[in-house]
Amino acid sequence: MQRKDQAKKILKELTLDEKIGMIHGAQLFQTAGVERLGIPPLKFSDGPMGVRQEFEPDSWATINHTDDYVTYMPCISALAATWNRKLSSDMGNVLGEEFRGRGKDMLLGPGVNIKRSPLCGRNFEYFSEDPYLTKEMAVPYIQGVQNWDVAACVKHFAVNNQETERLWVNVEIDEDVLRKIYLPAFHDAVTEGDVYAVMGAYNKIRDEHCCQSDFLLKDILREEWGFEGVVVSDWGAVHDTEKAANSQLDVEMSVTSDFDDYFMANPLKKKIEAGEISEEVVDQKVLHILELMIRLHMLDGKRKSGAYNTPEHRQKALEIAEESVILLKNEDHTLPLKKEELKKILLVGRNAEEIHSNNGGSAEIKALYEITPLMGLKTHLGGNVQVDYIEGYEKDPKKEESDTNWQETSLENGGGSVKQQQEDEALKEKRAAMRKAAVEKAKEYETVIYIGGLDHDHDSEGNDRPDMKLPYEQDELIKELLEVKPDMPVVLIGGTPVEMGEWIDQAKAVVWGWYAGMEGGNAMAEVLLGEINPSGKLPETFYKTLSDCSAHCIGEFPGTDKVRYAEGIYVGYRYNDKFHIEPQFCFGHGLSYTTFEYSNLALDRTNRAITLCVKNTGDVEGSEIVQVYVHRENEPDIIKELAGFEKVSLKPGEEKQITVNVEIENGFTCRFFVGSSSRDIRLMD
Ligand code: BGC
């Protein structure tokens, strides 16, 4: 029987109460099933990097058993930095298998919101500032997850680009901009990725909450894109029974335990009984849910069983982490370190030792383990090399909040900006003393590596960062260390760019790592020691200062009760190119321990394919990400946009011809720019 017919047949058997039970949370992470008909509840879990820990059904207290430790994969920004579609598919497959292994039906991700400002607290959960890169990486991830009879739920639909006032902020955006920059990844998730679920965002658009918006959910998602899957609300994003019921939302989820009082629970039942809302709208939602269940084999006993914590999953976590590391700067071949010559190394900075997995908001992971850079370097170097560590700085005192109900309380004020800590004298003095101790100690070592950056006190759901600076007076520390150790590589870990202007000219080598999953420390050690040749490229612009970012200098960020995206399509490199703003490191930038030469560009306009030759001209094996940008002559305002990329691995001296498929609409006359980054263009037609 066809899926739709089967769903309709089941629907006929259901009472109103049973139907209502299926369209709202009956627990924090599941709906009600209908036992007498063998319909199971729908079980959700975050998030983009692994299956989240188990909570009590009706409170945010964690169950604290040992069975929910899982594979902790690199964050979505790290995945994007690999520019490797196959790895994205692999990550989706790992997660799908793990989610199924843990008995889940829906993975609440991936997040495909555009990185509009470096300050957005959830940037580490998002791919890029560029719609093309975002969709190219998101689609294989979604397909990988869904291979395992688990639904992906692409989020947060739409324009959820900040955490400040995330529940109430009204986004003012031109439709053209919405469609060109902020919607393409959602569109392709639906039309190419065949994503089974979409999560409506907290914020408003055109004065209406996204989860109740006909413009987004009906006109665009259902009617224009033909989406037939399930629309789930973000947790606590519904505000009105009638609007939600009559909208294209299917499931209301929230953060509180008064499940029967949710807008789409008893209040909806009463309105249906009073004849104020038609039962048909509920039927439509239930049909979507039943069809999803049929697709996931939840009703026919033919479902894949999945598995979690397998060695293969850990191996994938390592491979993605390895390809995510970005070599931003490397003068005088400072890196890689010469392993044979190392005797005594000092690591300075808390990210040598920090555990990131268990933090950051709903993307937190109860990781089976997490290899830190300190651990990674020690295990790679062995007992004959002395590896020491000193903190170098003190973090800010923790915000006062209860860990257990973080998610519930985060909705009370709708999200905000991390308060600049009152840097009291005592903290300043302590940091000065720690700095001095680190600098004195550094003098005793031939090799010093700085490993600092951000952490999930900054890259975190519910808050945006107050500025783009490195926290904890790290600039001062890095400067002082570089004075005594000019060759010191600076390794920064974070989910979003930081200002580096105070010391960047002084530093010879700078490496960017992300929250890179359980094997992140091993990957970093391999890169620093040259066992792996770095090949990651920036999926976003690293501005010199915040005022070089268009959301801040033309548009508004974070706005007040409304935020106007006045910068239009000039987001990220589109703005920098157009207005000739020199970034610190441009979109697509990333160095290698080898060099590549590009030649023989040929265009096949009919098949929208570009061929060229790439040669490894250095003496180590490496991978290059060849990027194709287009300039459309009838859109003269946009200098260039990413329209294709391919990653190629080459042995020393090896040359390969590669083909890059480009995405261009018919009827456009285009110029093509082929390069190693958005500003290192090697060939053009
Ligand atoms: C987040 C979502 C998440 C949900 C469930 C919300 O606070 O915005 O991304 O999936 O909670 O944890």
XYZ file of C-alpha atoms and ligand atoms in Angstrom:
697
model
C 0.000 0.000 0.000
C 1.188 3.499 -0.746
C 2.526 5.495 2.194
C -0.240 8.068 2.018
C -3.011 5.484 1.830
C -1.574 3.549 4.721
C -1.384 6.705 6.822
C -4.976 7.607 5.968
C -6.131 4.151 6.966
C -4.464 4.418 10.369
C -5.809 7.933 10.870
C -9.367 6.629 10.656
C -8.761 4.449 13.710
C -7.591 7.312 15.925
C -9.619 9.211 18.501
C -9.220 12.973 18.907
C -7.319 12.443 22.158
C -4.907 10.071 20.481
C -4.344 12.470 17.624
C -3.741 15.384 19.962
C -1.250 13.221 21.883
C 0.775 12.716 18.722
C 1.181 16.412 17.899
C 2.741 17.741 21.080
C 5.415 16.777 23.581
C 4.290 14.251 26.178
C 7.815 14.349 27.565
C 10.620 16.824 26.970
C 11.917 14.769 24.047
C 9.020 12.632 22.889
C 5.388 12.677 21.861
C 2.729 10.163 22.905
C 2.240 6.946 20.970
C -0.959 4.962 20.614
C -0.256 1.637 22.173
C -3.461 -0.123 21.207
C -2.616 0.425 17.528
C 1.101 -0.239 17.828
C 2.016 3.407 17.109
C 5.163 4.250 19.048
C 5.990 7.704 20.406
C 8.310 9.866 18.325
C 11.670 10.191 20.098
C 13.854 13.231 19.455
C 17.384 14.040 20.483
C 19.950 16.749 19.904
C 22.028 17.313 18.136
C 24.505 17.938 15.449
C 27.601 16.295 16.967
C 26.261 13.202 18.673
C 23.282 11.795 20.566
C 22.571 13.876 23.625
C 22.436 12.393 27.109
C 19.171 11.089 28.555
C 16.975 13.378 30.652
C 14.147 12.613 33.014
C 10.913 12.599 30.988
C 9.616 15.725 32.677
C 12.614 17.603 33.982
C 16.021 18.698 32.790
C 17.706 16.517 35.392
C 20.011 14.091 33.645
C 19.485 10.427 34.321
C 23.181 9.862 34.884
C 23.471 6.260 33.819
C 26.500 4.958 31.985
C 24.665 3.926 28.840
C 24.465 7.330 27.181
C 28.151 8.049 26.613
C 28.553 8.411 22.861
C 30.829 9.169 19.961
C 31.515 12.905 19.997
C 31.944 14.156 16.441
C 33.547 17.475 15.412
C 31.232 20.488 15.454
C 29.436 21.542 12.282
C 31.850 24.424 11.591
C 34.725 21.933 11.745
C 32.926 19.694 9.296
C 32.379 22.664 6.986
C 36.101 23.492 7.166
C 36.912 20.143 5.534
C 34.989 21.154 2.375
C 34.683 17.412 1.913
C 31.217 16.229 0.916
C 32.143 12.588 1.436
C 33.151 13.296 5.039
C 29.871 15.080 5.569
C 28.030 12.010 4.347
C 30.232 9.856 6.602
C 29.420 12.060 9.579
C 25.711 11.767 8.815
C 26.036 7.998 8.603
C 27.896 7.808 11.912
C 25.240 9.907 13.588
C 22.327 8.082 11.999
C 23.733 4.777 13.182
C 24.346 6.164 16.678
C 20.885 7.732 16.945
C 19.272 4.485 15.878
C 21.578 2.615 18.249
C 20.233 4.779 21.047
C 16.642 4.182 19.914
C 15.993 7.692 18.587
C 13.757 8.630 15.686
C 14.839 12.166 14.928
C 18.163 14.006 15.059
C 17.552 17.674 15.820
C 19.949 19.020 13.231
C 21.813 20.018 11.226
C 21.606 23.765 11.800
C 21.959 25.524 8.466
C 21.588 29.117 9.608
C 23.994 31.491 7.935
C 26.812 32.949 10.005
C 25.805 36.566 9.693
C 27.960 37.861 12.534
C 30.981 36.342 14.267
C 29.264 37.061 17.575
C 26.380 34.604 17.253
C 26.720 32.181 20.138
C 25.673 29.182 18.052
C 27.995 29.717 15.118
C 29.855 26.518 16.002
C 26.645 24.638 15.204
C 26.376 26.226 11.772
C 28.323 25.630 8.576
C 29.240 28.890 6.929
C 28.551 32.463 5.902
C 28.016 31.150 2.377
C 24.770 29.535 1.225
C 26.415 27.323 -1.390
C 28.995 25.825 0.967
C 26.285 25.360 3.589
C 23.986 23.422 1.330
C 26.719 21.381 -0.322
C 27.818 20.147 3.088
C 24.380 19.860 4.696
C 22.740 17.673 2.052
C 25.137 14.691 2.313
C 24.961 14.901 6.116
C 21.147 14.702 5.984
C 21.187 11.801 3.540
C 23.722 9.976 5.699
C 21.575 10.328 8.816
C 18.440 9.199 7.006
C 20.157 6.059 5.650
C 19.681 4.709 9.139
C 15.907 5.076 9.396
C 16.392 8.210 11.470
C 14.950 11.577 10.423
C 17.210 14.587 10.181
C 15.497 17.823 11.247
C 17.046 20.784 9.509
C 16.945 23.887 11.717
C 16.209 26.705 12.597
C 13.789 27.757 9.868
C 14.506 30.629 9.305
C 16.792 33.648 9.884
C 17.730 32.537 13.385
C 21.100 34.237 13.201
C 21.534 35.460 16.748
C 20.811 34.379 20.280
C 20.080 37.785 21.771
C 16.308 38.089 22.144
C 16.042 34.944 20.093
C 12.471 34.274 21.197
C 11.055 37.623 20.227
C 13.279 39.395 17.774
C 11.505 40.319 14.548
C 13.777 39.953 11.539
C 13.300 42.605 8.875
C 14.722 41.325 5.648
C 14.062 41.839 1.950
C 12.587 38.801 0.302
C 15.267 38.747 -2.350
C 17.969 38.599 0.328
C 16.096 35.937 2.230
C 15.939 33.779 -0.857
C 19.501 34.362 -2.008
C 21.355 34.023 1.276
C 19.269 32.581 4.099
C 16.966 30.039 2.427
C 19.008 28.092 -0.159
C 20.332 25.543 2.348
C 16.817 24.861 3.640
C 15.575 24.622 0.068
C 18.198 22.078 -0.931
C 17.759 20.130 2.291
C 14.148 19.659 1.192
C 14.470 19.232 -2.552
C 17.833 17.462 -2.815
C 18.350 16.007 0.640
C 14.714 14.901 0.979
C 14.946 15.854 4.626
C 12.136 14.287 6.651
C 11.721 17.120 9.174
C 12.188 20.868 9.556
C 12.389 22.778 12.840
C 10.727 26.173 12.990
C 12.828 28.879 14.606
C 12.136 30.879 17.767
C 12.309 34.329 16.193
C 9.767 36.257 14.190
C 9.752 37.149 10.540
C 7.299 39.679 9.096
C 5.955 40.174 12.652
C 4.964 36.526 13.025
C 6.719 33.771 14.957
C 8.370 31.400 12.493
C 6.513 28.364 13.864
C 3.205 30.026 13.085
C 4.223 31.773 9.894
C 2.176 31.042 6.793
C 4.703 32.889 4.708
C 7.490 30.492 5.714
C 5.695 27.238 6.393
C 2.829 27.319 3.917
C 3.775 29.551 1.003
C 7.447 28.668 0.825
C 8.036 25.320 2.523
C 4.921 23.346 1.629
C 3.591 24.995 -1.516
C 6.675 26.223 -3.268
C 9.151 23.521 -2.221
C 6.636 20.703 -1.890
C 7.747 19.621 1.583
C 5.671 16.684 2.800
C 7.564 15.891 5.982
C 7.072 16.942 9.582
C 7.480 20.487 10.878
C 8.570 20.499 14.541
C 8.636 23.636 16.648
C 11.774 24.692 18.411
C 11.379 23.958 22.097
C 9.004 26.636 23.347
C 8.611 28.456 20.038
C 4.813 28.212 19.811
C 2.756 31.087 21.206
C -0.847 30.715 20.118
C -3.184 27.757 19.809
C -5.225 28.949 16.901
C -2.319 30.226 14.855
C -0.234 27.120 15.444
C -3.105 24.760 14.735
C -3.989 26.515 11.500
C -0.382 26.794 10.400
C 1.709 24.104 8.771
C 3.395 23.192 12.047
C 2.917 19.529 12.952
C 4.466 19.016 16.385
C 4.739 21.428 19.293
C 7.648 20.774 21.628
C 8.654 22.818 24.649
C 10.886 23.050 27.689
C 8.372 22.807 30.532
C 6.635 19.757 31.979
C 3.030 21.014 31.775
C 2.586 18.926 28.654
C -1.223 18.903 28.721
C -1.260 22.681 28.726
C 0.871 23.118 25.617
C -0.877 25.203 22.956
C -1.453 22.163 20.789
C -2.619 19.957 23.707
C -5.775 20.518 25.804
C -6.291 24.124 24.684
C -6.488 22.860 21.102
C -8.783 19.983 22.035
C -11.181 22.427 23.697
C -11.259 24.684 20.679
C -11.953 21.753 18.395
C -14.753 20.559 20.635
C -16.184 24.073 20.671
C -16.086 24.119 16.883
C -13.609 27.003 16.776
C -10.918 25.005 15.014
C -11.496 22.250 12.495
C -10.347 18.735 13.387
C -9.083 18.453 9.839
C -6.083 20.594 10.648
C -5.090 18.048 13.290
C -5.660 15.196 10.850
C -3.270 16.795 8.403
C -0.561 16.992 11.061
C -1.122 13.411 12.154
C -0.897 12.249 8.549
C 2.501 13.898 8.229
C 3.639 12.150 11.401
C 2.293 8.757 10.339
C 3.905 9.068 6.931
C 7.198 9.844 8.630
C 6.806 6.774 10.821
C 6.173 4.648 7.752
C 9.267 6.031 6.034
C 11.340 5.287 9.125
C 9.975 1.726 9.286
C 8.605 2.409 12.732
C 5.430 0.483 12.003
C 6.531 -2.519 9.959
C 9.220 -4.163 12.085
C 11.807 -3.707 9.314
C 13.832 -0.980 10.917
C 17.629 -0.824 11.084
C 18.937 -1.315 14.590
C 21.996 0.959 14.530
C 24.951 0.890 16.919
C 26.832 3.410 18.999
C 30.399 3.795 20.206
C 31.871 1.619 17.490
C 35.616 1.836 16.651
C 34.641 2.828 13.090
C 32.775 5.850 14.417
C 35.794 6.972 16.414
C 37.936 6.551 13.312
C 35.559 8.840 11.376
C 35.668 11.386 14.185
C 39.458 11.404 13.778
C 39.401 11.729 9.985
C 37.020 14.685 10.072
C 39.016 16.364 12.826
C 42.226 15.924 10.804
C 40.767 17.593 7.734
C 39.188 20.397 9.736
C 42.389 21.962 11.057
C 43.312 25.184 9.246
C 46.840 26.464 8.897
C 46.246 30.205 8.836
C 49.840 31.391 8.735
C 53.201 29.630 8.477
C 56.256 31.790 7.880
C 59.757 30.325 7.657
C 58.347 26.781 7.741
C 57.791 27.189 11.470
C 55.433 24.257 11.314
C 55.507 21.330 11.335
C 57.695 20.873 14.380
C 60.584 18.522 13.816
C 59.606 15.557 15.888
C 63.120 14.030 16.009
C 64.548 17.205 17.507
C 61.983 17.682 20.240
C 63.099 17.114 23.804
C 61.105 19.394 26.000
C 57.875 21.177 25.062
C 55.753 23.633 26.984
C 52.079 24.092 26.160
C 50.617 27.386 27.351
C 46.868 28.093 27.407
C 43.835 26.365 28.795
C 42.612 24.883 25.546
C 45.530 22.464 25.776
C 43.559 20.862 28.573
C 39.938 21.995 28.257
C 37.093 19.505 27.784
C 34.557 21.078 25.422
C 32.101 18.255 24.726
C 29.840 18.692 27.738
C 28.987 22.325 27.122
C 27.577 24.835 24.661
C 23.821 24.374 25.077
C 21.610 21.789 23.425
C 24.574 20.600 21.327
C 26.356 19.326 24.458
C 27.632 15.759 24.293
C 28.318 13.184 26.987
C 31.420 12.010 25.190
C 32.825 8.536 25.641
C 36.131 10.384 25.883
C 37.717 13.570 24.574
C 41.382 13.709 23.637
C 42.744 17.160 24.458
C 45.743 18.612 22.596
C 47.897 17.945 25.670
C 46.890 14.302 25.637
C 47.262 14.102 21.861
C 50.789 15.509 21.890
C 51.866 13.279 24.766
C 50.565 10.122 23.153
C 52.185 11.026 19.838
C 55.552 11.938 21.312
C 56.004 9.198 23.893
C 58.029 9.143 27.066
C 61.309 10.468 25.697
C 59.930 13.942 25.157
C 58.959 16.005 28.165
C 55.595 17.708 27.524
C 54.620 20.240 30.177
C 51.611 22.482 30.524
C 50.863 25.786 32.190
C 47.469 27.505 32.131
C 48.684 31.045 31.429
C 45.300 32.638 32.159
C 42.301 32.406 34.393
C 38.787 32.126 33.005
C 35.950 34.411 34.095
C 34.031 33.304 37.147
C 31.095 31.117 36.112
C 27.735 32.705 35.558
C 25.358 31.837 38.371
C 22.931 29.339 36.961
C 21.641 25.909 37.663
C 23.044 23.413 35.197
C 20.069 21.126 35.311
C 17.406 23.472 34.032
C 19.553 25.587 31.770
C 17.339 25.015 28.773
C 14.176 25.978 30.581
C 15.540 29.153 32.132
C 17.213 30.189 28.895
C 13.763 30.934 27.515
C 12.759 33.157 30.368
C 14.731 36.123 29.124
C 14.854 35.057 25.504
C 18.641 34.925 25.325
C 21.081 37.726 25.649
C 24.615 38.837 25.406
C 27.328 37.482 27.671
C 27.752 40.149 30.282
C 31.175 41.624 30.235
C 32.522 40.359 33.508
C 33.352 43.081 35.961
C 37.031 42.529 35.818
C 37.768 43.194 39.391
C 41.212 44.018 40.514
C 41.802 40.622 42.067
C 41.150 38.841 38.778
C 43.386 41.269 36.915
C 46.171 40.731 39.396
C 45.783 37.005 39.231
C 45.965 37.043 35.439
C 49.050 39.249 35.493
C 50.735 36.832 37.854
C 49.758 33.836 35.719
C 51.071 35.605 32.635
C 54.356 36.313 34.309
C 54.674 32.723 35.464
C 53.945 31.426 31.956
C 56.452 33.792 30.330
C 59.162 32.919 32.868
C 58.549 29.227 32.368
C 58.513 29.578 28.579
C 62.087 30.876 28.721
C 63.197 27.463 29.972
C 61.927 25.647 26.892
C 63.185 25.473 23.373
C 59.714 24.671 22.052
C 56.631 26.467 23.287
C 53.158 26.076 21.763
C 50.293 28.375 22.646
C 46.888 26.649 22.753
C 44.093 29.060 23.637
C 41.077 30.631 21.959
C 37.432 30.373 22.916
C 35.375 27.858 24.851
C 31.719 27.136 25.382
C 31.407 29.934 27.898
C 31.506 32.040 24.731
C 30.419 29.794 21.888
C 27.138 28.895 23.455
C 23.418 28.691 22.852
C 21.368 31.390 24.545
C 24.063 34.076 24.366
C 25.948 36.060 21.804
C 29.506 37.181 22.438
C 29.889 40.815 23.504
C 32.787 41.425 21.110
C 35.217 39.633 18.830
C 38.173 39.771 21.163
C 40.019 36.842 22.641
C 38.756 36.533 26.211
C 40.751 36.337 29.436
C 43.436 38.849 28.384
C 44.928 36.315 26.010
C 46.167 38.996 23.591
C 48.456 40.293 26.280
C 49.705 36.818 27.098
C 50.352 35.884 23.462
C 52.256 39.149 22.871
C 54.459 38.649 25.904
C 55.142 35.030 25.031
C 56.045 35.907 21.439
C 58.578 38.420 22.737
C 60.542 35.649 24.429
C 59.611 32.855 22.025
C 59.239 34.394 18.546
C 58.831 30.975 16.882
C 55.956 29.946 19.114
C 53.049 28.558 17.050
C 49.743 30.036 18.147
C 46.945 27.490 18.130
C 43.433 28.826 18.611
C 40.387 26.706 19.219
C 36.886 28.096 18.803
C 33.707 28.043 16.777
C 33.848 31.537 15.360
C 36.549 34.113 14.544
C 38.456 36.265 17.000
C 40.467 39.430 16.499
C 44.180 38.730 16.133
C 45.446 42.204 15.233
C 47.393 42.796 18.422
C 49.916 40.028 17.733
C 49.324 38.591 14.258
C 52.340 40.321 12.693
C 54.537 39.050 15.480
C 53.405 35.418 15.134
C 55.029 33.229 12.516
C 52.612 30.324 12.657
C 48.904 30.338 13.488
C 46.675 27.278 13.469
C 42.899 27.271 13.813
C 41.210 24.269 15.401
C 37.542 23.892 16.249
C 35.616 21.963 18.832
C 36.870 18.996 16.935
C 35.235 16.066 18.662
C 36.592 13.234 20.748
C 39.722 12.821 18.597
C 40.404 16.547 18.220
C 43.589 16.495 20.315
C 45.068 13.672 18.247
C 44.286 15.504 15.022
C 45.925 18.668 16.341
C 49.034 16.755 17.429
C 49.318 15.119 14.019
C 49.135 18.485 12.272
C 51.660 20.163 14.573
C 54.064 17.250 14.164
C 53.583 16.976 10.406
C 52.070 13.509 10.484
C 49.078 15.022 8.733
C 49.304 17.834 6.229
C 46.606 20.379 7.088
C 43.985 20.860 4.395
C 41.091 22.726 6.038
C 39.890 26.036 4.609
C 37.924 28.764 6.305
C 34.174 28.406 5.809
C 33.813 32.037 6.892
C 35.658 35.316 6.823
C 38.001 36.091 9.699
C 37.594 39.873 9.925
C 40.253 42.142 11.344
C 37.725 43.851 13.547
C 34.019 43.569 14.125
C 33.336 46.782 12.247
C 34.532 45.037 9.077
C 31.515 42.769 9.256
C 28.489 44.052 7.329
C 25.900 43.006 9.925
C 27.606 45.426 12.295
C 28.556 48.302 10.039
C 25.568 48.411 7.679
C 22.909 46.270 9.283
C 22.034 45.835 12.914
C 23.292 43.266 15.358
C 21.759 42.264 17.670
C 19.057 44.931 17.260
C 16.364 45.325 19.871
C 12.909 43.854 19.433
C 13.606 44.009 15.726
C 16.721 43.551 13.689
C 17.101 44.912 10.200
C 19.327 42.998 7.791
C 20.153 46.208 5.959
C 23.402 44.780 4.603
C 21.297 42.761 2.168
C 23.180 40.104 0.263
C 26.518 41.541 1.325
C 27.272 38.959 3.969
C 30.834 37.784 4.669
C 33.185 37.876 1.690
C 30.459 39.338 -0.536
C 30.706 42.492 1.554
C 34.493 42.490 1.858
C 34.929 42.081 -1.895
C 32.388 44.708 -2.803
C 33.693 47.367 -0.437
C 37.375 46.455 -0.672
C 37.773 45.521 2.966
C 40.877 43.514 3.700
C 40.043 40.653 6.075
C 42.541 39.136 8.465
C 42.039 35.807 6.717
C 39.618 35.540 3.847
C 36.854 33.060 3.146
C 38.332 29.873 1.723
C 41.816 30.518 3.113
C 43.949 27.713 4.477
C 47.606 26.818 3.913
C 49.364 23.510 3.515
C 52.855 22.156 4.192
C 53.162 21.805 0.437
C 52.335 24.058 -2.515
C 50.009 23.614 -5.470
C 50.141 24.894 -9.007
C 47.027 25.426 -11.119
C 46.974 25.243 -14.923
C 45.022 24.420 -18.105
C 41.630 25.874 -17.314
C 38.907 24.716 -19.671
C 35.225 25.536 -19.522
C 32.354 23.409 -20.643
C 29.515 25.881 -20.345
C 26.866 23.475 -21.608
C 27.584 20.959 -18.883
C 28.501 23.620 -16.339
C 31.823 21.953 -15.728
C 35.292 23.369 -15.333
C 38.391 21.294 -15.810
C 41.870 22.219 -14.712
C 45.127 20.633 -13.649
C 46.464 20.833 -10.120
C 50.032 19.844 -9.297
C 51.681 19.271 -5.948
C 54.911 21.233 -6.300
C 56.253 20.577 -2.819
C 57.822 17.559 -1.209
C 55.030 16.215 0.989
C 51.696 14.704 0.161
C 48.771 17.075 0.551
C 45.196 17.955 -0.353
C 44.018 21.122 -2.020
C 40.502 22.529 -2.083
C 40.002 24.124 -5.475
C 37.334 26.802 -5.317
C 35.355 28.197 -8.239
C 33.709 31.585 -7.914
C 31.411 33.106 -10.515
C 30.640 36.637 -11.463
C 27.304 36.938 -13.237
C 27.375 39.781 -15.679
C 23.726 40.631 -15.272
C 24.230 40.879 -11.514
C 27.091 43.362 -11.546
C 26.661 44.272 -7.889
C 27.974 40.956 -6.715
C 31.661 40.654 -7.350
C 31.825 36.904 -7.078
C 30.123 33.987 -5.381
C 31.219 30.470 -4.611
C 29.663 28.133 -7.159
C 31.766 24.978 -6.982
C 34.660 23.284 -5.207
C 36.562 20.041 -5.261
C 39.136 18.578 -2.933
C 42.043 16.749 -4.495
C 44.849 14.710 -2.867
C 48.249 14.713 -4.495
C 51.567 12.993 -3.849
C 54.713 15.131 -4.149
C 55.190 16.027 -7.813
C 51.878 14.494 -8.802
C 49.504 16.303 -11.153
C 45.828 15.537 -11.707
C 43.177 16.877 -13.964
C 40.038 17.627 -12.002
C 36.517 18.596 -12.911
C 34.527 21.026 -10.803
C 30.793 21.155 -11.401
C 29.475 24.648 -10.992
C 26.060 25.817 -10.026
C 24.860 28.514 -12.355
C 21.434 29.280 -13.627
C 20.731 29.217 -17.356
C 20.849 32.434 -19.231
C 23.640 33.999 -17.224
C 26.828 35.136 -18.785
C 29.481 34.389 -16.233
C 33.097 34.931 -15.544
C 34.866 32.242 -13.571
C 37.562 32.664 -10.966
C 39.401 29.556 -9.827
C 41.477 29.774 -6.710
C 42.924 28.415 -3.546
C 40.841 30.899 -1.536
C 38.411 33.719 -2.303
C 41.380 36.094 -2.585
C 44.033 33.798 -3.996
C 42.653 33.467 -7.508
C 44.972 31.429 -9.723
C 43.056 31.109 -12.984
C 40.205 32.973 -14.618
C 38.444 32.842 -17.904
C 17.334 24.726 20.565
C 17.205 23.645 19.505
C 17.209 22.303 20.168
C 16.071 22.230 21.148
C 15.960 20.906 21.875
C 16.337 24.571 21.681
O 16.694 25.352 22.773
O 17.210 25.998 19.972
O 18.255 23.764 18.576
O 17.143 21.284 19.196
O 16.251 23.239 22.127
O 16.966 20.729 22.787
